[in-house]
Short mmCIF file of C-alpha atoms and ligand atoms in Angstrom, two decimals:
data_model
loop_
_atom_site.label_atom_id
_atom_site.label_comp_id
_atom_site.label_asym_id
_atom_site.label_seq_id
_atom_site.Cartn_x
_atom_site.Cartn_y
_atom_site.Cartn_z
CA MET A 205 -0.63 80.43 -49.70
CA ALA A 206 2.56 81.05 -52.83
CA PHE A 207 1.35 80.19 -56.17
CA ASP A 208 2.47 76.28 -56.85
CA VAL A 209 4.61 77.32 -60.70
CA GLU A 210 6.85 75.04 -60.41
CA ARG A 211 3.85 71.56 -60.18
CA ALA A 212 2.42 74.62 -62.90
CA ARG A 213 5.08 74.48 -65.19
CA ALA A 214 5.78 70.18 -64.29
CA GLN A 215 2.82 69.56 -66.54
CA THR A 216 2.79 72.04 -68.98
CA PRO A 217 5.05 70.33 -71.68
CA GLY A 218 5.81 72.90 -73.70
CA CYS A 219 7.44 75.01 -71.75
CA VAL A 220 10.45 73.74 -71.49
CA ASP A 221 12.09 74.37 -75.06
CA ARG A 222 10.09 77.61 -75.41
CA ILE A 223 9.20 80.63 -74.13
CA HIS A 224 4.77 81.39 -74.51
CA PHE A 225 3.88 84.02 -74.22
CA ASN A 226 0.96 83.87 -76.84
CA ASN A 227 -1.36 82.35 -74.28
CA CYS A 228 -4.04 85.17 -75.83
CA GLY A 229 -3.37 83.31 -79.83
CA ALA A 230 -3.05 79.57 -77.86
CA ALA A 231 -2.15 78.26 -74.63
CA LEU A 232 0.55 75.72 -74.15
CA MET A 233 -2.08 72.33 -73.23
CA PRO A 234 -0.66 71.03 -69.33
CA THR A 235 -0.70 67.59 -69.54
CA PRO A 236 -4.24 66.26 -67.84
CA VAL A 237 -5.61 67.85 -71.09
CA ILE A 238 -2.98 65.86 -73.40
CA HIS A 239 -3.88 62.83 -71.58
CA ALA A 240 -7.68 63.14 -72.48
CA LEU A 241 -7.53 64.39 -75.79
CA LYS A 242 -5.19 61.31 -76.07
CA THR A 243 -6.71 58.41 -74.00
CA HIS A 244 -10.40 59.42 -76.62
CA ILE A 245 -8.71 59.67 -79.75
CA ASP A 246 -6.92 56.27 -79.01
CA LEU A 247 -10.39 54.57 -76.99
CA GLU A 248 -11.92 55.28 -81.08
CA ALA A 249 -9.47 53.94 -82.82
CA GLN A 250 -9.57 50.86 -81.54
CA ILE A 251 -12.83 50.91 -80.67
CA GLY A 252 -15.16 52.83 -83.16
CA GLY A 253 -15.68 56.76 -83.17
CA TYR A 254 -19.43 56.21 -82.13
CA GLU A 255 -18.54 53.12 -79.67
CA ALA A 256 -15.85 55.26 -77.70
CA ALA A 257 -18.40 58.33 -77.94
CA ALA A 258 -21.00 56.16 -76.13
CA ALA A 259 -18.73 54.94 -73.68
CA ALA A 260 -17.04 58.46 -72.79
CA ASP A 261 -20.59 59.68 -72.39
CA GLU A 262 -19.72 60.91 -69.13
CA LYS A 263 -17.03 62.38 -69.36
CA VAL A 264 -18.66 63.94 -71.41
CA GLN A 265 -21.46 65.05 -69.66
CA ALA A 266 -19.27 65.71 -66.95
CA THR A 267 -17.68 68.97 -69.14
CA TYR A 268 -20.92 70.21 -69.13
CA SER A 269 -21.37 70.44 -65.45
CA ALA A 270 -17.63 71.43 -65.09
CA VAL A 271 -18.36 74.73 -67.35
CA ALA A 272 -21.38 74.82 -65.49
CA ARG A 273 -19.42 75.19 -61.98
CA MET A 274 -17.23 77.41 -63.50
CA LEU A 275 -19.78 79.54 -64.76
CA ASN A 276 -21.82 79.55 -61.43
CA CYS A 277 -24.56 77.90 -64.04
CA ARG A 278 -26.96 75.01 -64.87
CA SER A 279 -26.10 72.26 -66.92
CA SER A 280 -28.85 72.87 -69.00
CA GLU A 281 -27.38 76.03 -69.76
CA VAL A 282 -24.36 75.26 -71.47
CA ALA A 283 -23.92 74.28 -75.02
CA ILE A 284 -20.19 73.04 -76.20
CA VAL A 285 -19.54 74.63 -79.68
CA GLU A 286 -16.57 74.35 -82.13
CA ASN A 287 -15.69 77.60 -81.25
CA ALA A 288 -16.11 81.40 -79.12
CA THR A 289 -17.53 82.83 -82.74
CA ARG A 290 -19.74 79.68 -83.77
CA GLY A 291 -21.37 79.94 -80.35
CA TRP A 292 -21.72 84.12 -80.21
CA ASP A 293 -23.21 83.68 -83.91
CA MET A 294 -25.50 81.09 -82.76
CA ALA A 295 -26.77 83.73 -79.78
CA PHE A 296 -26.71 86.27 -81.87
CA TYR A 297 -28.09 85.86 -84.90
CA ALA A 298 -31.37 84.37 -83.06
CA PHE A 299 -32.44 87.59 -81.84
CA ASP A 300 -35.22 89.12 -84.24
CA PHE A 301 -34.03 92.36 -84.76
CA GLY A 302 -36.01 95.67 -87.30
CA ALA A 303 -35.88 99.14 -88.72
CA GLY A 304 -34.60 101.36 -86.02
CA ASP A 305 -33.43 98.69 -83.17
CA ARG A 306 -30.57 99.43 -81.47
CA ILE A 307 -27.52 97.05 -80.42
CA LEU A 308 -24.92 99.05 -77.87
CA THR A 309 -21.63 97.79 -77.81
CA CYS A 310 -17.83 99.12 -77.35
CA SER A 311 -14.61 99.89 -79.53
CA ALA A 312 -12.91 96.94 -77.94
CA GLU A 313 -15.42 94.95 -79.95
CA TYR A 314 -13.75 91.64 -82.21
CA ALA A 315 -14.42 91.91 -86.38
CA SER A 316 -16.31 88.06 -85.87
CA ASN A 317 -19.41 90.42 -84.15
CA TYR A 318 -19.15 93.36 -85.45
CA ILE A 319 -18.53 92.23 -88.58
CA ALA A 320 -21.56 90.47 -88.04
CA PHE A 321 -23.43 93.69 -86.41
CA LEU A 322 -22.90 95.19 -90.05
CA GLN A 323 -24.73 91.49 -91.70
CA VAL A 324 -27.55 92.65 -89.49
CA ALA A 325 -27.51 96.32 -90.11
CA ARG A 326 -27.42 95.89 -93.62
CA LYS A 327 -30.25 92.80 -93.87
CA THR A 328 -32.64 94.78 -91.05
CA GLY A 329 -31.91 97.96 -90.27
CA ALA A 330 -31.07 97.80 -86.92
CA LEU A 331 -28.81 100.12 -86.07
CA ILE A 332 -25.42 99.93 -84.36
CA GLU A 333 -24.07 102.27 -82.04
CA THR A 334 -20.44 101.86 -79.88
CA LEU A 335 -20.89 103.74 -76.57
CA PRO A 336 -17.92 105.94 -76.08
CA ASP A 337 -14.68 104.57 -74.37
CA ASP A 338 -14.00 106.48 -70.13
CA THR A 339 -10.73 108.48 -70.29
CA HIS A 340 -9.12 105.22 -69.39
CA GLY A 341 -10.15 103.76 -72.96
CA ALA A 342 -12.76 101.14 -70.39
CA VAL A 343 -16.25 101.34 -71.72
CA ASP A 344 -17.75 103.96 -70.47
CA VAL A 345 -20.87 102.39 -68.36
CA GLU A 346 -22.28 106.21 -67.88
CA ALA A 347 -23.13 106.54 -71.39
CA LEU A 348 -23.97 103.65 -71.61
CA ARG A 349 -26.86 104.80 -68.63
CA GLU A 350 -27.32 107.73 -71.02
CA ALA A 351 -28.03 105.29 -74.02
CA ILE A 352 -30.50 103.06 -72.77
CA ASP A 353 -34.29 103.46 -73.77
CA ASP A 354 -36.51 101.05 -75.05
CA ARG A 355 -35.17 100.73 -78.07
CA VAL A 356 -32.40 99.10 -77.49
CA LYS A 357 -32.56 94.77 -77.87
CA LEU A 358 -29.06 94.81 -76.92
CA ILE A 359 -25.50 95.36 -75.18
CA ALA A 360 -23.56 93.49 -76.88
CA ILE A 361 -19.46 93.65 -75.52
CA THR A 362 -16.21 92.70 -75.11
CA HIS A 363 -15.14 91.16 -71.83
CA VAL A 364 -11.10 90.89 -72.78
CA PRO A 365 -10.54 92.66 -76.23
CA THR A 366 -7.74 90.57 -78.48
CA ASN A 367 -5.76 93.20 -78.83
CA GLY A 368 -4.34 94.50 -75.31
CA GLY A 369 -4.80 94.57 -70.92
CA LEU A 370 -8.19 96.51 -70.89
CA VAL A 371 -11.13 94.30 -68.78
CA ASN A 372 -14.06 96.05 -69.24
CA PRO A 373 -16.64 96.79 -66.11
CA ALA A 374 -19.15 93.60 -66.94
CA ALA A 375 -20.43 93.16 -63.84
CA GLU A 376 -21.38 98.06 -63.86
CA ILE A 377 -22.92 96.33 -67.46
CA GLY A 378 -24.55 94.13 -66.31
CA LYS A 379 -26.26 95.81 -63.51
CA ILE A 380 -27.04 98.60 -66.55
CA ALA A 381 -28.71 96.15 -68.89
CA ARG A 382 -31.18 93.68 -66.06
CA GLU A 383 -32.11 97.04 -64.60
CA HIS A 384 -33.78 97.78 -67.99
CA GLY A 385 -34.26 94.42 -69.15
CA ILE A 386 -32.05 94.53 -71.71
CA PRO A 387 -30.53 90.99 -73.07
CA PHE A 388 -26.52 91.40 -72.40
CA LEU A 389 -24.76 89.48 -74.25
CA LEU A 390 -20.38 89.14 -73.70
CA ASP A 391 -17.43 87.45 -75.80
CA ALA A 392 -15.29 86.52 -72.93
CA CYS A 393 -12.98 84.61 -75.44
CA GLN A 394 -10.13 86.12 -73.81
CA SER A 395 -11.18 86.52 -70.38
CA THR A 396 -11.89 83.25 -69.81
CA GLY A 397 -9.30 80.68 -67.84
CA GLN A 398 -7.28 83.71 -66.75
CA MET A 399 -9.90 85.51 -64.37
CA PRO A 400 -13.29 83.88 -62.48
CA LEU A 401 -16.57 84.47 -63.96
CA ASP A 402 -19.48 83.92 -62.57
CA VAL A 403 -22.27 84.63 -64.49
CA GLU A 404 -24.57 85.78 -61.73
CA GLU A 405 -22.62 87.83 -60.23
CA LEU A 406 -22.14 89.56 -64.10
CA ASN A 407 -25.33 89.73 -64.81
CA VAL A 408 -24.73 88.51 -68.27
CA ASP A 409 -27.03 86.51 -70.42
CA ILE A 410 -25.05 85.08 -73.13
CA LEU A 411 -21.65 84.20 -72.43
CA SER A 412 -19.06 82.81 -75.30
CA ALA A 413 -16.32 81.91 -75.02
CA THR A 414 -13.19 79.65 -76.69
CA SER A 415 -10.89 77.09 -75.09
CA ARG A 416 -7.82 77.36 -76.26
CA LYS A 417 -6.42 80.34 -75.09
CA PHE A 418 -6.31 81.16 -71.12
CA LEU A 419 -8.47 77.71 -70.41
CA ARG A 420 -5.26 75.81 -72.02
CA GLY A 421 -7.65 73.17 -73.34
CA PRO A 422 -7.42 72.22 -76.58
CA ARG A 423 -8.16 74.10 -79.91
CA GLY A 424 -12.03 73.42 -82.19
CA MET A 425 -14.11 74.14 -79.45
CA GLY A 426 -15.58 76.55 -77.18
CA PHE A 427 -18.88 77.21 -75.65
CA LEU A 428 -22.30 79.13 -75.18
CA TYR A 429 -24.15 80.32 -71.83
CA VAL A 430 -27.44 81.31 -72.55
CA ARG A 431 -29.78 82.39 -69.34
CA GLU A 432 -32.71 79.94 -68.68
CA PRO A 433 -35.24 82.44 -69.67
CA LEU A 434 -34.14 83.61 -72.82
CA ILE A 435 -32.95 79.70 -74.88
CA THR A 436 -37.09 79.06 -75.51
CA ALA A 437 -36.88 82.57 -76.60
CA LEU A 438 -34.16 81.96 -79.10
CA GLU A 439 -35.04 79.88 -81.99
CA PRO A 440 -31.26 79.57 -83.74
CA PRO A 441 -30.47 80.10 -86.97
CA PHE A 442 -29.65 76.78 -87.85
CA LEU A 443 -31.28 74.14 -87.13
CA ASP A 444 -29.58 69.77 -87.22
CA LEU A 445 -31.09 66.88 -86.21
CA HIS A 446 -29.48 67.41 -82.42
CA ALA A 447 -31.20 71.04 -81.88
CA ALA A 448 -34.73 70.20 -82.89
CA THR A 449 -35.97 66.61 -83.57
CA TRP A 450 -38.37 66.48 -86.82
CA ILE A 451 -41.85 64.84 -85.01
CA ALA A 452 -43.48 65.23 -88.41
CA PRO A 453 -43.03 65.75 -91.71
CA GLY A 454 -44.00 69.18 -91.17
CA GLU A 455 -42.94 69.69 -87.51
CA TYR A 456 -40.28 70.32 -85.61
CA ARG A 457 -39.66 70.58 -81.96
CA LEU A 458 -36.23 73.04 -80.53
CA MET A 459 -34.67 71.26 -77.58
CA ASP A 460 -35.76 73.53 -74.32
CA ASP A 461 -32.26 73.72 -73.74
CA ALA A 462 -28.62 75.81 -74.66
CA ARG A 463 -28.24 72.18 -76.97
CA ARG A 464 -31.03 73.84 -79.04
CA PHE A 465 -27.70 76.52 -79.78
CA GLU A 466 -25.38 72.96 -80.44
CA ASN A 467 -24.89 71.23 -84.22
CA TRP A 468 -24.47 67.18 -83.62
CA GLU A 469 -21.12 66.29 -85.44
CA CYS A 470 -18.26 67.17 -82.91
CA ASN A 471 -14.92 66.08 -81.88
CA VAL A 472 -15.59 64.21 -79.19
CA ALA A 473 -11.90 64.11 -77.36
CA ALA A 474 -12.10 67.54 -77.82
CA ARG A 475 -14.81 67.94 -75.50
CA ILE A 476 -13.83 65.60 -72.85
CA ALA A 477 -10.11 67.70 -73.26
CA LEU A 478 -12.48 70.53 -72.46
CA GLY A 479 -13.68 69.32 -69.48
CA THR A 480 -10.66 68.26 -67.58
CA ALA A 481 -9.48 72.05 -69.25
CA VAL A 482 -11.94 73.69 -66.92
CA THR A 483 -11.57 70.99 -64.42
CA SER A 484 -8.04 71.82 -64.00
CA ALA A 485 -8.61 75.90 -63.87
CA LEU A 486 -10.55 75.05 -61.13
CA ASP A 487 -8.42 73.16 -59.12
CA TRP A 488 -5.80 75.96 -58.99
CA GLY A 489 -9.23 78.52 -58.69
CA LEU A 490 -9.23 81.39 -60.26
CA ASP A 491 -8.84 83.53 -58.08
CA ALA A 492 -5.76 82.24 -58.04
CA ILE A 493 -5.03 82.41 -61.43
CA GLU A 494 -6.10 85.41 -62.21
CA ALA A 495 -3.31 86.76 -59.09
CA ARG A 496 -0.63 84.62 -60.62
CA VAL A 497 -1.52 86.03 -63.92
CA ALA A 498 -1.45 89.93 -62.25
CA VAL A 499 2.14 89.55 -60.92
CA ILE A 500 3.52 88.31 -63.88
CA SER A 501 1.88 90.48 -65.98
CA ALA A 502 3.19 93.52 -63.61
CA ALA A 503 6.35 92.21 -63.95
CA LEU A 504 6.60 92.50 -67.67
CA ARG A 505 4.80 95.27 -68.12
CA LYS A 506 7.14 97.05 -65.49
CA GLY A 507 10.30 95.41 -67.44
CA LEU A 508 8.88 96.72 -71.01
CA THR A 509 8.90 101.03 -69.78
CA SER A 510 12.51 100.24 -69.43
CA LEU A 511 13.16 99.94 -72.16
CA PRO A 512 14.09 102.83 -74.59
CA GLY A 513 11.20 103.26 -77.66
CA VAL A 514 8.52 99.94 -76.23
CA ARG A 515 5.78 101.64 -75.34
CA LEU A 516 2.79 100.00 -73.96
CA ARG A 517 -0.51 100.50 -75.93
CA ASP A 518 -2.64 98.20 -72.63
CA LEU A 519 -6.51 100.96 -71.78
CA GLY A 520 -8.53 101.08 -68.79
CA THR A 521 -7.24 100.53 -65.05
CA ARG A 522 -7.71 96.69 -64.59
CA HIS A 523 -5.24 94.89 -65.70
CA CYS A 524 -4.59 91.61 -67.47
CA GLY A 525 -2.45 88.49 -68.85
CA ILE A 526 -2.90 90.15 -72.39
CA VAL A 527 0.71 92.73 -72.17
CA SER A 528 0.34 95.02 -75.40
CA PHE A 529 3.54 97.00 -76.50
CA THR A 530 4.45 99.10 -79.88
CA VAL A 531 8.37 99.67 -80.33
CA ALA A 532 9.37 102.67 -82.39
CA GLU A 533 11.23 101.92 -85.69
CA ILE A 534 10.15 98.01 -85.47
CA ALA A 535 7.19 97.00 -86.95
CA PRO A 536 5.69 94.90 -84.95
CA ALA A 537 5.91 91.75 -87.16
CA ALA A 538 9.08 92.26 -86.48
CA VAL A 539 9.23 92.15 -83.37
CA VAL A 540 8.04 88.98 -82.93
CA GLN A 541 9.97 87.40 -85.38
CA GLU A 542 12.76 88.57 -84.28
CA LEU A 543 12.12 87.09 -80.68
CA ARG A 544 10.81 83.58 -82.43
CA GLU A 545 13.91 83.10 -83.76
CA ARG A 546 15.38 83.40 -80.78
CA GLY A 547 12.75 81.04 -78.90
CA ILE A 548 10.18 82.88 -78.14
CA ASN A 549 5.64 83.03 -78.82
CA SER A 550 4.07 86.03 -78.59
CA SER A 551 1.50 87.47 -81.12
CA VAL A 552 0.59 90.93 -83.99
CA SER A 553 -2.77 91.95 -83.46
CA ARG A 554 -3.48 94.56 -86.02
CA ALA A 555 -6.39 96.56 -87.04
CA PRO A 556 -9.16 94.17 -88.50
CA SER A 557 -9.71 92.56 -85.56
CA THR A 558 -10.28 95.30 -83.27
CA GLN A 559 -10.80 98.02 -85.86
CA LEU A 560 -12.23 101.18 -84.08
CA ASP A 561 -9.82 101.27 -80.55
CA MET A 562 -6.93 100.82 -83.17
CA HIS A 563 -7.75 103.02 -85.58
CA GLY A 564 -8.73 105.29 -83.07
CA ARG A 565 -5.28 105.86 -81.35
CA GLY A 566 -3.93 105.63 -84.88
CA LEU A 567 -2.28 102.10 -84.32
CA ASP A 568 -1.84 99.59 -87.49
CA ALA A 569 -0.85 96.89 -85.11
CA LEU A 570 1.03 95.25 -82.19
CA VAL A 571 2.58 93.17 -80.37
CA ARG A 572 0.23 91.12 -78.14
CA ALA A 573 2.35 88.86 -74.92
CA GLY A 574 -0.28 86.78 -73.06
CA VAL A 575 1.25 85.22 -70.12
CA HIS A 576 -0.27 82.35 -67.72
CA TYR A 577 0.70 81.58 -64.37
CA TYR A 578 3.22 78.90 -66.10
CA ASN A 579 4.63 81.98 -67.18
CA SER A 580 8.09 82.44 -64.38
CA GLU A 581 9.34 85.64 -63.95
CA GLU A 582 12.48 84.26 -65.16
CA GLU A 583 11.17 83.84 -68.72
CA VAL A 584 9.67 87.54 -68.13
CA ALA A 585 13.36 88.20 -67.84
CA ARG A 586 14.53 86.78 -71.03
CA PHE A 587 12.28 88.26 -72.26
CA LEU A 588 12.54 91.19 -71.73
CA ALA A 589 16.79 90.91 -72.45
CA ALA A 590 16.05 89.93 -76.36
CA LEU A 591 13.80 92.27 -76.51
CA GLU A 592 16.43 94.55 -76.18
CA ASP A 593 18.79 93.02 -78.27
CA ILE A 594 16.42 93.32 -81.12
CA ILE A 595 16.16 97.38 -80.26
CA ARG A 596 19.85 97.80 -79.94
C1 LIG B 700 -12.30 88.49 -78.49
C2 LIG B 700 -12.27 87.62 -78.54
N1 LIG B 700 -13.34 87.07 -79.65
C3 LIG B 700 -13.55 85.92 -80.33
C4 LIG B 700 -12.52 85.69 -81.19
C5 LIG B 700 -12.87 84.22 -81.56
O1 LIG B 700 -12.46 83.39 -80.56
P1 LIG B 700 -12.65 81.91 -81.90
O2 LIG B 700 -11.88 81.92 -82.21
O3 LIG B 700 -12.08 80.77 -80.87
O4 LIG B 700 -13.32 81.70 -82.75
C6 LIG B 700 -11.54 85.93 -79.95
C7 LIG B 700 -10.03 85.49 -80.47
O5 LIG B 700 -8.82 85.92 -80.57
C8 LIG B 700 -10.92 87.35 -79.53
O6 LIG B 700 -9.97 87.90 -78.75
#
């Protein structure tokens, strides 16, 4: 069945006045998400924040179930947190690394994660090892297989990097991790909302994601999945009276579900709206979304290859909605600025965000155009015409 782009656009007020190809930065929220946010804020203003939270408890609980449905896990395995990084950190820093423990990661790993590896390595003597890429620039799965020994404490991979269309082979990596009983932590920040993610198929133990990108939820929201047997083995680095209960003057007891990774104070409106965003993605169908994103991103890639001086920078053989490129003689920031002046949103990805990959390819920065299902073929044509105009 054809994707109903007209309906998707009618639900996206932001696409009336501009071409938004920055879904990898933050997508445009659809009307049900905007409505969910505003409704709760109005309720808070009317009856008070705590009272509104109590009145909306069912809606908050529905967010956990929606995330669980999307990931094919239990609600008790979902923590709702401020952003992907905080979720990732709460799980990663809970591991008890020691000298000589090996952390296997990839060249596409996101800066915040890698900075955490460096800090833990410095403090504990754990070793960070970056797996080689295959000839297309994805994680080399055979090299991973060969790297496994009993000192590997964690495999931590970024599924879709912040700087391009690569989709790392998470399911193959997860299979190897599972065969060896090694925890597998997947940064799914950029893949969530643009493709199906099933934690059973991926054999993932921990997964972090954000609300504002391809899920089209509000900013300042994210979630963390932790597989049940691992939850009780991991004591998060920060605890409060929500993650644990102070049961005696010298004693506390941790929550025994994934809420031990959360903290008490939160943006309730955004929590509810995250659930709406997930439900909306499930209603469209993540397979259908992925197929539609593939059509639009392929059209954009095809058009870009015919423009003089434009070089596509996407790695791997399986590509997603992030289209990355450079333009000869024009800095990425200048391209993005020129596009913005023409009513087109894109963004710059700079080397410090994905140091290993960008350095390896001799790149300082590149342009990212992250397209989504509500973007149209006509917008692709207008984007290409604008870029052609900038190049001339
Ligand atoms: C691959 C990847 N991981 C993690 C993050 C961080 O997400 P958040 O800003 O929600 O913490 C980003 C943000 O751009 C990202 O692209």
